[in-house]
Short mmCIF file of C-alpha atoms in Angstrom, two decimals:
data_model
loop_
_atom_site.label_atom_id
_atom_site.label_comp_id
_atom_site.label_asym_id
_atom_site.label_seq_id
_atom_site.Cartn_x
_atom_site.Cartn_y
_atom_site.Cartn_z
CA MET A 1 81.64 -60.50 12.42
CA LYS A 2 83.37 -62.63 9.80
CA TRP A 3 86.59 -60.63 10.08
CA LEU A 4 87.03 -61.48 13.78
CA SER A 5 89.24 -64.41 14.75
CA ASP A 6 87.55 -67.30 16.53
CA GLU A 7 89.27 -66.36 19.78
CA LEU A 8 88.20 -62.72 19.56
CA LEU A 9 84.64 -63.74 18.72
CA VAL A 10 84.49 -65.94 21.84
CA GLU A 11 85.92 -63.13 23.96
CA THR A 12 83.40 -60.69 22.47
CA TYR A 13 80.53 -62.98 23.40
CA GLN A 14 81.79 -63.47 26.94
CA ALA A 15 82.31 -59.71 27.39
CA ALA A 16 78.84 -58.97 26.01
CA LEU A 17 77.31 -61.25 28.64
CA ILE A 18 79.37 -59.73 31.45
CA LEU A 19 78.59 -56.16 30.39
CA GLY A 20 74.91 -56.90 29.83
CA LEU A 21 74.84 -55.71 26.23
CA SER A 22 71.64 -55.97 24.23
CA ASP A 23 70.06 -59.34 23.59
CA ASP A 24 70.13 -58.60 19.85
CA PHE A 25 73.91 -58.14 19.87
CA ILE A 26 74.43 -61.23 22.00
CA LYS A 27 72.23 -63.25 19.64
CA LEU A 28 74.17 -61.97 16.62
CA VAL A 29 77.48 -63.06 18.14
CA TYR A 30 75.95 -66.37 19.25
CA MET A 31 74.72 -67.11 15.72
CA GLU A 32 78.21 -66.45 14.32
CA LEU A 33 79.75 -68.76 16.94
CA GLU A 34 77.23 -71.40 15.93
CA ALA A 35 77.97 -70.91 12.22
CA ARG A 36 81.69 -71.39 12.86
CA GLY A 37 81.07 -74.55 14.85
CA LEU A 38 82.46 -73.12 18.08
CA LEU A 39 79.56 -74.28 20.25
CA ASN A 40 80.41 -77.97 20.20
CA SER A 41 81.27 -78.91 23.78
CA TYR A 42 82.48 -82.36 22.68
CA GLU A 43 85.43 -81.15 20.63
CA GLU A 44 88.70 -80.06 22.19
CA GLY A 45 90.75 -77.02 21.30
CA GLN A 46 91.64 -73.57 22.51
CA ASN A 47 88.79 -71.90 20.62
CA ARG A 48 86.09 -74.37 21.62
CA ILE A 49 83.71 -73.36 24.35
CA SER A 50 80.97 -75.25 26.06
CA SER A 51 77.42 -74.45 25.05
CA GLU A 52 76.64 -74.45 28.79
CA SER A 53 78.28 -71.01 29.06
CA PHE A 54 75.67 -69.48 26.76
CA ARG A 55 72.53 -67.90 28.10
CA LEU A 56 70.40 -68.19 24.94
#
């Protein structure tokens, strides 16, 4: 997952939720988003997403 851009990682997570992919895959992507600091709903920026959009 480390080779994906932040934007692509976010889009991958959103698509995985929409398509109903496995919980293991969704959790893997979620953990990478968390590691990159992309879950912080208080920061602004095009690659920031609200943690409210996550189902885990």
